[in-house]
PDB file of C-alpha atoms in Angstrom:
ATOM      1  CA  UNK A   1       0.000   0.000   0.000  1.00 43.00           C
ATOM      2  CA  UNK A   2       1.251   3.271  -0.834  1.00 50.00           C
ATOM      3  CA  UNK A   3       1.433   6.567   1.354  1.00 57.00           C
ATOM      4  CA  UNK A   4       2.060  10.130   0.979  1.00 63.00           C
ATOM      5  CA  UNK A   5       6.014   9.285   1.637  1.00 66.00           C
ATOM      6  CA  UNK A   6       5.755   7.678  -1.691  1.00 74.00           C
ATOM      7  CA  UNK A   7       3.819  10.240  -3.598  1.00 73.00           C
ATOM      8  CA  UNK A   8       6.168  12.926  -2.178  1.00 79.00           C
ATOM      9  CA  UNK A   9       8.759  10.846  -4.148  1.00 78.00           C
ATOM     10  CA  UNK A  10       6.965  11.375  -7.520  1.00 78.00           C
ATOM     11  CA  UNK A  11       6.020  14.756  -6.818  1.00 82.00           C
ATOM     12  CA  UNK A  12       7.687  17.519  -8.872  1.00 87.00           C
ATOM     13  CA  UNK A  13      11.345  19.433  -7.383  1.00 91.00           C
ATOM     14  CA  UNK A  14       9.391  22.364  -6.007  1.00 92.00           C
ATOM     15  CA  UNK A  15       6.810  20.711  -4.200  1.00 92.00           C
ATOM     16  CA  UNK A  16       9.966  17.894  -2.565  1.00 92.00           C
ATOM     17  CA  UNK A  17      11.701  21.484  -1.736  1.00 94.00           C
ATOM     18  CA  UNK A  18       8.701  22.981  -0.195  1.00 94.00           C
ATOM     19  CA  UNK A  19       8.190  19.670   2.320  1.00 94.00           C
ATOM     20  CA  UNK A  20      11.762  19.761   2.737  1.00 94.00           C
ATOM     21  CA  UNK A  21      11.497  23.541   3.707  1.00 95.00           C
ATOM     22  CA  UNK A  22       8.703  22.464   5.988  1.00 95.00           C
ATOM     23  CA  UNK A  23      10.311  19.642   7.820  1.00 94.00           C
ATOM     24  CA  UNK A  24      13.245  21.665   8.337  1.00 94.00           C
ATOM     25  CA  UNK A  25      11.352  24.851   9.842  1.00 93.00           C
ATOM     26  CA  UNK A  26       9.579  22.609  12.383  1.00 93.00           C
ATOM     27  CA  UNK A  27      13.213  20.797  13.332  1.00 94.00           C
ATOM     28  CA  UNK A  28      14.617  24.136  14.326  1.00 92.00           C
ATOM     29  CA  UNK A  29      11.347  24.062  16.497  1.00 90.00           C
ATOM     30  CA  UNK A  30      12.514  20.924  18.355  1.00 90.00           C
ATOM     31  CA  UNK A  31      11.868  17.074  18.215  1.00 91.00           C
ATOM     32  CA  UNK A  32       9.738  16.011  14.962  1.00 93.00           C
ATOM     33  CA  UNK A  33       8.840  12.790  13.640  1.00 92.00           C
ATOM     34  CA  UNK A  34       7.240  12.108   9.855  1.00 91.00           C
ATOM     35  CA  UNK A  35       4.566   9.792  10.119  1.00 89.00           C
ATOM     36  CA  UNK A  36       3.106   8.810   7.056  1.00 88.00           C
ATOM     37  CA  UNK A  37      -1.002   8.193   6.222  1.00 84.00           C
ATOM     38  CA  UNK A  38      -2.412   6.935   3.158  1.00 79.00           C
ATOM     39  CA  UNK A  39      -3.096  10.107   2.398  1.00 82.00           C
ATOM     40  CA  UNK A  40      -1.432  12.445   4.456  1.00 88.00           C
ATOM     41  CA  UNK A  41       2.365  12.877   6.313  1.00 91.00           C
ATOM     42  CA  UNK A  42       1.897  13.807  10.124  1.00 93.00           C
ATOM     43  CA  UNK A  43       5.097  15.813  11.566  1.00 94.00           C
ATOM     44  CA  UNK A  44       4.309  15.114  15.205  1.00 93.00           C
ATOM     45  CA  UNK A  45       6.136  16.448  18.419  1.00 90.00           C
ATOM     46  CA  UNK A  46       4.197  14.108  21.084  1.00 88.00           C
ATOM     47  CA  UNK A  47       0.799  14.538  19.224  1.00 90.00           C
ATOM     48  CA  UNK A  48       0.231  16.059  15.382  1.00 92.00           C
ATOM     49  CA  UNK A  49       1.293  19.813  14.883  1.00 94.00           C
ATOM     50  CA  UNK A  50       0.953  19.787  10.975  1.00 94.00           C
ATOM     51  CA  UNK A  51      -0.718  17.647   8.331  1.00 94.00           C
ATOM     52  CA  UNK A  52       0.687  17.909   5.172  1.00 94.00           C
ATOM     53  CA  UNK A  53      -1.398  16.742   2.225  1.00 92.00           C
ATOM     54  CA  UNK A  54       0.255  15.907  -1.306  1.00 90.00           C
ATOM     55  CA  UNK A  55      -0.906  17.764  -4.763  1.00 88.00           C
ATOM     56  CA  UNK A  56       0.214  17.832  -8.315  1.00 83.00           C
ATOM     57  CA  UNK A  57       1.877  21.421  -7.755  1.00 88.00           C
ATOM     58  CA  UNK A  58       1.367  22.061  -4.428  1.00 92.00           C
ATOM     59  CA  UNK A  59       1.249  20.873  -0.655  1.00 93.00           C
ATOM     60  CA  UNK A  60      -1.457  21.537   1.172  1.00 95.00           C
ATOM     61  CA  UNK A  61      -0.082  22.543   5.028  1.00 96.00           C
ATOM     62  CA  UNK A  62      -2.759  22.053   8.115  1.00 96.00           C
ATOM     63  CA  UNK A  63      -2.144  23.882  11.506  1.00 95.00           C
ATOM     64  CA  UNK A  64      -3.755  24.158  14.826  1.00 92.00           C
ATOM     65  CA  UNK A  65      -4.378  27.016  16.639  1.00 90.00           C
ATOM     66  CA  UNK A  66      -6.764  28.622  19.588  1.00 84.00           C
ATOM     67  CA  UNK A  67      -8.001  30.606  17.267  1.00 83.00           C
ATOM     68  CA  UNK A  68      -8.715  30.824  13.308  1.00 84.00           C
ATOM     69  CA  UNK A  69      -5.721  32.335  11.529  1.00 86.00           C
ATOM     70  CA  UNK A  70      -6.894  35.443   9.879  1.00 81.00           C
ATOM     71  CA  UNK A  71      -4.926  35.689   7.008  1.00 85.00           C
ATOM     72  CA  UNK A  72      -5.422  35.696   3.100  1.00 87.00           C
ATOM     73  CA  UNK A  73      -2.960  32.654   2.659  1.00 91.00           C
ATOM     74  CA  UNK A  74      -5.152  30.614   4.456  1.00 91.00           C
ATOM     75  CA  UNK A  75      -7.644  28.820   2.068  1.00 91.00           C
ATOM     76  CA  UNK A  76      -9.766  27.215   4.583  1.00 90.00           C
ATOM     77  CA  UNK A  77     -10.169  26.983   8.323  1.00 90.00           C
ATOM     78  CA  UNK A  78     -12.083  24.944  11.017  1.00 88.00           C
ATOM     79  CA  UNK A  79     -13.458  24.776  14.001  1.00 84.00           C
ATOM     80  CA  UNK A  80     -13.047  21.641  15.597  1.00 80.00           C
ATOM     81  CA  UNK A  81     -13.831  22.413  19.125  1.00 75.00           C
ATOM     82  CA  UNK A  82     -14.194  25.625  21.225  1.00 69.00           C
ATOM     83  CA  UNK A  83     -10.733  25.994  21.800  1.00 72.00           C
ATOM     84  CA  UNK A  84      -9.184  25.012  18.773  1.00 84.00           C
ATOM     85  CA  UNK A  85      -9.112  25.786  15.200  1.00 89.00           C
ATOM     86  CA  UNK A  86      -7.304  23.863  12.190  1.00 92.00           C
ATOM     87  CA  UNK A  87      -6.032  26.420   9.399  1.00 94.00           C
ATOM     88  CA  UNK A  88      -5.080  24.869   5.855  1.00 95.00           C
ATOM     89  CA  UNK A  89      -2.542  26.877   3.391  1.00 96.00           C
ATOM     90  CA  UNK A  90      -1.432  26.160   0.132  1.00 95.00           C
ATOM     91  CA  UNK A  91       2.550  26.172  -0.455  1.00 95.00           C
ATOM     92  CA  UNK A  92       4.007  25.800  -3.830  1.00 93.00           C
ATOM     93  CA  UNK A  93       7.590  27.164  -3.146  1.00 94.00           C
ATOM     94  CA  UNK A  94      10.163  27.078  -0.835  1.00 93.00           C
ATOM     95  CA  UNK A  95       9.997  30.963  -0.442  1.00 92.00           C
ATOM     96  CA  UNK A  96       6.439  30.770   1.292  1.00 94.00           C
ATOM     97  CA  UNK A  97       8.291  28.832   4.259  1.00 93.00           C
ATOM     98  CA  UNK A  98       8.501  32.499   5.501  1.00 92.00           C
ATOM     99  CA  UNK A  99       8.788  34.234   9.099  1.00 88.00           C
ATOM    100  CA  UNK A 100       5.062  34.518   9.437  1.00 90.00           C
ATOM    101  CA  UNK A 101       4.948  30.762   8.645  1.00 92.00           C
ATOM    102  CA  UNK A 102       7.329  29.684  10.639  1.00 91.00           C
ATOM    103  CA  UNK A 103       5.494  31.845  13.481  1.00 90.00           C
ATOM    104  CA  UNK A 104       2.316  29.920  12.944  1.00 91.00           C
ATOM    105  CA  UNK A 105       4.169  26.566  13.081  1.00 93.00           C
ATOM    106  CA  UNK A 106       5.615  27.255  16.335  1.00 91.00           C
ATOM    107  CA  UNK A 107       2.470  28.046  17.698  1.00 90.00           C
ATOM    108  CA  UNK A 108       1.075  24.709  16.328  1.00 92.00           C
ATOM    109  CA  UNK A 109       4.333  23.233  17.824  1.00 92.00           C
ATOM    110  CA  UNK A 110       3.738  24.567  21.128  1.00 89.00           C
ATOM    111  CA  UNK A 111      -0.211  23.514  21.281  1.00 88.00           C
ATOM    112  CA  UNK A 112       1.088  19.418  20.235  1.00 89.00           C
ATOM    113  CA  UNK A 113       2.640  18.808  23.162  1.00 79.00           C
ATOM    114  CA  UNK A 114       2.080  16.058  25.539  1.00 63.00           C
ATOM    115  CA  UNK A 115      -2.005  15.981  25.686  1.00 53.00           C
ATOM    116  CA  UNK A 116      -3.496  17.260  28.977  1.00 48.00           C
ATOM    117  CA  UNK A 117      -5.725  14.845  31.217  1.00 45.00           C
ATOM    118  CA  UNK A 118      -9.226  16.108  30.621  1.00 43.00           C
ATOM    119  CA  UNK A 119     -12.375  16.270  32.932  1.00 43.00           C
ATOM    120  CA  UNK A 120     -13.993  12.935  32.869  1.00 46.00           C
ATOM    121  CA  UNK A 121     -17.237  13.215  30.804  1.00 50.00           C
ATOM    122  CA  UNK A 122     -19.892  10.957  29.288  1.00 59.00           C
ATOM    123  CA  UNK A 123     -18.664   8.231  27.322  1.00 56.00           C
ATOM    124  CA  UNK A 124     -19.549   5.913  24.270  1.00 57.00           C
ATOM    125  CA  UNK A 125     -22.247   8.599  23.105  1.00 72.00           C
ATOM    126  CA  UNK A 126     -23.118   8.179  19.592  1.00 79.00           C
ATOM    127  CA  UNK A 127     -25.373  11.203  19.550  1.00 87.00           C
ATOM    128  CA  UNK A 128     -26.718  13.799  21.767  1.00 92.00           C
ATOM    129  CA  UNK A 129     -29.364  11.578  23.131  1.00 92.00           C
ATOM    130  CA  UNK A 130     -27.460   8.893  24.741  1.00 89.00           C
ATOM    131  CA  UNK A 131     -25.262  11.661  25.605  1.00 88.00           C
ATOM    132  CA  UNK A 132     -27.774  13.218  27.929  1.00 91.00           C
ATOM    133  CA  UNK A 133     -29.060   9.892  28.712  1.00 90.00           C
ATOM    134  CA  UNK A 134     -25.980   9.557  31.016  1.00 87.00           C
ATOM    135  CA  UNK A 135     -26.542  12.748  33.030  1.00 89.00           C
ATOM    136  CA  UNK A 136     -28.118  13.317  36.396  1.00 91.00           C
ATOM    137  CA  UNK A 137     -31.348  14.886  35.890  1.00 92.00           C
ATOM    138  CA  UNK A 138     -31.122  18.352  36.329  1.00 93.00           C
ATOM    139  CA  UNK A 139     -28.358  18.455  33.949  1.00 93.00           C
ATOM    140  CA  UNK A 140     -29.933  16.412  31.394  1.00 93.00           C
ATOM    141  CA  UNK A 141     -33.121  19.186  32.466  1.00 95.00           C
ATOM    142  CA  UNK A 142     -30.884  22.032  31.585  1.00 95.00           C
ATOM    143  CA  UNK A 143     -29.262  20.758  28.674  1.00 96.00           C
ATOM    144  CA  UNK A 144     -32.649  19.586  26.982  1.00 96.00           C
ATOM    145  CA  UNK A 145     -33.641  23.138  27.293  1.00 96.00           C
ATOM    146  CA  UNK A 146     -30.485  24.479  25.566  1.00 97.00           C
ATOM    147  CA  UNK A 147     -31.115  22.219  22.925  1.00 96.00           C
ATOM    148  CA  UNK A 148     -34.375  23.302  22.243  1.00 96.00           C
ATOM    149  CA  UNK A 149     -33.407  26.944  22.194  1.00 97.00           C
ATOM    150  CA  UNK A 150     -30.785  26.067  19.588  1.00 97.00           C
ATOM    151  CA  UNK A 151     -33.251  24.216  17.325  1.00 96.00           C
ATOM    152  CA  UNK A 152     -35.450  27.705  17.680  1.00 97.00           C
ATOM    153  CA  UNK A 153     -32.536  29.911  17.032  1.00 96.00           C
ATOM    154  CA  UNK A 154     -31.617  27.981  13.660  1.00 95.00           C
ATOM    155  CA  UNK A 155     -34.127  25.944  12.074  1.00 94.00           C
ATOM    156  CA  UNK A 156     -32.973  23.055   9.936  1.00 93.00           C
ATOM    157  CA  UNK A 157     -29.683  22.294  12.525  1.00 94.00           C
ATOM    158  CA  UNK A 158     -28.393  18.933  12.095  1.00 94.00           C
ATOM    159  CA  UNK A 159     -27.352  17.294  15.656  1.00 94.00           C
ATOM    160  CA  UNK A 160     -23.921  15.574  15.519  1.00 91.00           C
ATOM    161  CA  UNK A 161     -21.200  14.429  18.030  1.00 85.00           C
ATOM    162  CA  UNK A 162     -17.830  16.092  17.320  1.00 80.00           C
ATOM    163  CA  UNK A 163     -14.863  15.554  19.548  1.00 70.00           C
ATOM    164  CA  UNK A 164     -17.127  13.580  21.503  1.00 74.00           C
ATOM    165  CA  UNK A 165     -19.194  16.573  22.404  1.00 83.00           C
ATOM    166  CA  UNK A 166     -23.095  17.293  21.348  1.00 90.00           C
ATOM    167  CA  UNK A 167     -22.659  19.649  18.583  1.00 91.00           C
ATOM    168  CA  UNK A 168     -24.816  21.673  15.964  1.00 94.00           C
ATOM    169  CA  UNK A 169     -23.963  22.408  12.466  1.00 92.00           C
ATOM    170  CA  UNK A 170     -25.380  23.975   9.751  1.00 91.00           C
ATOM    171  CA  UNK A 171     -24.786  23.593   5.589  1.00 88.00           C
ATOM    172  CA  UNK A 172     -22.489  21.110   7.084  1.00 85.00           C
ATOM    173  CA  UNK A 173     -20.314  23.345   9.068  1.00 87.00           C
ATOM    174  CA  UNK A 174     -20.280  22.453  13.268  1.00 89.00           C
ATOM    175  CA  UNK A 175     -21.657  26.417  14.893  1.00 92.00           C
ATOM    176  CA  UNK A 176     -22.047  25.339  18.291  1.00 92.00           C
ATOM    177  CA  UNK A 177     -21.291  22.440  20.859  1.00 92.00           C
ATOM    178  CA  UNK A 178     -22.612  22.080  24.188  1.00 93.00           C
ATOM    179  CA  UNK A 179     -21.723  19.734  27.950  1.00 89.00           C
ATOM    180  CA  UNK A 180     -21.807  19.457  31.358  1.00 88.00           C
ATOM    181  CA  UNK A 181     -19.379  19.883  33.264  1.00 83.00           C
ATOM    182  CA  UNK A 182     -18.364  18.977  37.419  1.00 80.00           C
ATOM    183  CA  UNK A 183     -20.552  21.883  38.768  1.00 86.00           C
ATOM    184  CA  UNK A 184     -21.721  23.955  35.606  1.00 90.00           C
ATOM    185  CA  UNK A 185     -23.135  23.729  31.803  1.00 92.00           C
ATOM    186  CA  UNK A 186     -21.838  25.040  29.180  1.00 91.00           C
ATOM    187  CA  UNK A 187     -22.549  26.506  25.896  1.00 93.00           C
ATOM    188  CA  UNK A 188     -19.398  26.223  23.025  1.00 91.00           C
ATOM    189  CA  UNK A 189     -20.488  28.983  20.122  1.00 91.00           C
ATOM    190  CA  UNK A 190     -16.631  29.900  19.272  1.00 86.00           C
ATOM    191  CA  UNK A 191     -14.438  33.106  20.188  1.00 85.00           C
ATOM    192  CA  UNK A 192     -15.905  35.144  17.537  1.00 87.00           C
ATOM    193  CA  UNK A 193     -19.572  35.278  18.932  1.00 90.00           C
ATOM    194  CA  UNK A 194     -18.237  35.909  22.782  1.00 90.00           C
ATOM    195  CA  UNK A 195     -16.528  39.261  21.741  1.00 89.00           C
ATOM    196  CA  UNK A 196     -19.779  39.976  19.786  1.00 92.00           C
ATOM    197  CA  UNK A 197     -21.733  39.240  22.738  1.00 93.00           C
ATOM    198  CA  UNK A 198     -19.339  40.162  25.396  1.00 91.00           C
ATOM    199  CA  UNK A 199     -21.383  43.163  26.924  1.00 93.00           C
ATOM    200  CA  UNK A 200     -24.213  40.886  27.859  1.00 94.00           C
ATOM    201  CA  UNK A 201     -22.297  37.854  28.703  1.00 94.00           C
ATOM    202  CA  UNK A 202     -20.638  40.260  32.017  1.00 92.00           C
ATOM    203  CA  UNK A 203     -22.608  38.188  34.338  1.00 92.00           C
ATOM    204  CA  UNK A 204     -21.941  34.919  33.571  1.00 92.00           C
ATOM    205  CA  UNK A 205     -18.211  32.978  33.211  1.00 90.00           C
ATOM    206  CA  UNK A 206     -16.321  32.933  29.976  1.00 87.00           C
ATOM    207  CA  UNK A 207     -13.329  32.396  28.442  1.00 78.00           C
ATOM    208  CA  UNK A 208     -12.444  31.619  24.381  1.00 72.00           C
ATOM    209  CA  UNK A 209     -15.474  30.713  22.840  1.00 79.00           C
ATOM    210  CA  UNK A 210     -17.157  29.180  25.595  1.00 87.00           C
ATOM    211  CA  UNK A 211     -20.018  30.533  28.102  1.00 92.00           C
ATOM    212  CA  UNK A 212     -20.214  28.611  31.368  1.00 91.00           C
ATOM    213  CA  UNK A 213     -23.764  28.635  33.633  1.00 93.00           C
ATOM    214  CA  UNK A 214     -24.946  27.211  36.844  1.00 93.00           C
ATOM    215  CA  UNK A 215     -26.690  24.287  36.065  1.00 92.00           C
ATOM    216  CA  UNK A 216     -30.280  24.841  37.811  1.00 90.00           C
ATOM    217  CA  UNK A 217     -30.295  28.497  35.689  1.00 91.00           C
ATOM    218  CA  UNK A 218     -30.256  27.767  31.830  1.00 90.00           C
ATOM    219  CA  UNK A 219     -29.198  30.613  29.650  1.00 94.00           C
ATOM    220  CA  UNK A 220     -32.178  32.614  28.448  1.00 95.00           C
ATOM    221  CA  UNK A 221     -33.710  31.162  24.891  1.00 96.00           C
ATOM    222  CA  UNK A 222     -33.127  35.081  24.068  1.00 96.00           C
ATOM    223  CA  UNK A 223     -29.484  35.018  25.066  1.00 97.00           C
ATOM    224  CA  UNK A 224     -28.922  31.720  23.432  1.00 96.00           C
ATOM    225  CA  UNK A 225     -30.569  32.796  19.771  1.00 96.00           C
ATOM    226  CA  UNK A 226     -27.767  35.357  19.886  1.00 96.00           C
ATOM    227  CA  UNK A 227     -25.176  33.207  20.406  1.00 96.00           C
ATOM    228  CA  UNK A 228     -25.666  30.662  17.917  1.00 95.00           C
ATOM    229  CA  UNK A 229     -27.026  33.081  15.051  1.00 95.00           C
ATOM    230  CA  UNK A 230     -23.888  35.150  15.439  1.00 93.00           C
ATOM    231  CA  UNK A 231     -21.764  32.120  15.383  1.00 91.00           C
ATOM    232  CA  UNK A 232     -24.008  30.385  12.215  1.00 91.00           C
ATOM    233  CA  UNK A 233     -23.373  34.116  10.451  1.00 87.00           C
ATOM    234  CA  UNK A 234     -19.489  34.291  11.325  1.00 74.00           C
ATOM    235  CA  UNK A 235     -17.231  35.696   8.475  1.00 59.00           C
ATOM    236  CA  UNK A 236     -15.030  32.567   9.359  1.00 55.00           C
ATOM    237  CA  UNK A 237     -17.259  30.586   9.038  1.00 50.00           C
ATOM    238  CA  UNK A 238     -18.764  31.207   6.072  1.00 44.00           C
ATOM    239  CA  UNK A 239     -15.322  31.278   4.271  1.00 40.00           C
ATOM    240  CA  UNK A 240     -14.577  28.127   6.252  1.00 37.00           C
ATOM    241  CA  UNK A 241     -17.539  26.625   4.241  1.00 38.00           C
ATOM    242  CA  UNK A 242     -17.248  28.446   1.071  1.00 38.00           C
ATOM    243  CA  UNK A 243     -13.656  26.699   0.927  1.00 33.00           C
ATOM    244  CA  UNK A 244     -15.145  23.228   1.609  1.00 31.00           C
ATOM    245  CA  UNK A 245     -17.820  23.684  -1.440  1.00 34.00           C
ATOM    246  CA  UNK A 246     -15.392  24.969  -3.629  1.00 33.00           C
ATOM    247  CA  UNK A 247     -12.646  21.796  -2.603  1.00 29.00           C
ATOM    248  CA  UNK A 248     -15.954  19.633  -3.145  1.00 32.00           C
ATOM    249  CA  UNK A 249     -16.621  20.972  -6.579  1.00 29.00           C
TER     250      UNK A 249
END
């Protein structure tokens, strides 16, 4: 079976330079290992800090970050949870392995290292159902009415389960995630709708893309239709999805 090692072989002198570029960049960063998919190379520290993806002309570079890279060179970025975003740019030269590249590499770097232990929560959830299924009551109570307000908010949401959290997306794009955790719920609707919101979220805890409530006072259906419609209409994301139709077609 062949993998992207292989197809980097066969791949023209520019595009071999540009990986090479690449791999060297993120060795100046520190430890790196090439782990090859079928159709993808990994360059991991202790976990993934960039995919690189094989084209006729080009590679296609994907880093993490906390938050979307807001740049022209980036062709598509996603949210995959509230605290992280995955940012894909096209190289076809050597030359675009520049400082501002290198920059966002070391930040990827520095977000792969070993992963944290994170707060126990339900498990073997295949969608939001069985998900709540597993809750004490009130939170399952609180939750149920969260969900209910985001079905309001945005007519036609699809539920889903990403990053083993109860999610929401829309035109295929994830716009909001929601849990319980130890002694609160919370409601995931990414960074960008938080600063929107930010005057009348004073009351309640936040942090990056994430508002936090005690669980026996669910955000108001109000509150909560601002949230996710702000999230659904984010520039990001709507060149986040533009980018997938146009990769699709």
């Amino acid at each position: 079976m062949t993998n992207h090692l292989d197809q980097l072989a066969k791949a023209t002198p520019s595009v071999r330079a540009v990986y090479a570029a690449l791999l060297k960049a993120g060795r100046a960063l520190g430890p790196v290992r090439e782990a090859p998919r079928q159709t993808s190379i990994h360059l991991m520290r202790e976990t993934t800090f960039a995919g690189v993806t094989v084209r006729r002309a080009s590679l296609i570079l994907t880093l993490k970050s906390n938050d979307a890279i807001d740049s022209e060179r980036v062709a598509k970025t996603q949210q995959a949870s509230a605290r992280r975003w995955y940012n894909e740019i096209r190289l076809a030269s050597p030359r675009e392995v520049d400082a501002e590249l290198r920059a966002w590499m070391a930040a990827s770097y520095a977000l792969s290292g070993k992963p944290r232990t994170r707060p126990s929560v339900p498990a073997g959830h295949s969608d939001i159902d069985e998900y709540l299924a597993q809750l004490p009551p009130a939170k399952r109570a609180g939750l149920q009415k969260l969900r209910r307000a985001i079905h309001a908010a945005v007519p036609g949401a699809e539920e889903c389960i990403s990053y083993q959290m109860p999610a929401f997306r829309k035109d295929g794009k994830v716009f909001a995630w929601f849990g319980a955790g130890a002694n609160h719920l919370a409601l995931y609707p990414g960074a960008a709708s938080i600063k929107l919101l930010k005057n009348e979220l004073v009351k309640y805890e936040t942090s990056k893309g994430t508002v936090r409530f005690p669980i026996d006072k669910p955000l108001p259906a109000a509150l909560v239709k601002k949230l996710v419609t702000a999230s659904v209409a984010s520039p990001r994301r709507r060149r986040g999805a533009n980018a997938a139709r146009s990769t699709r077609s």
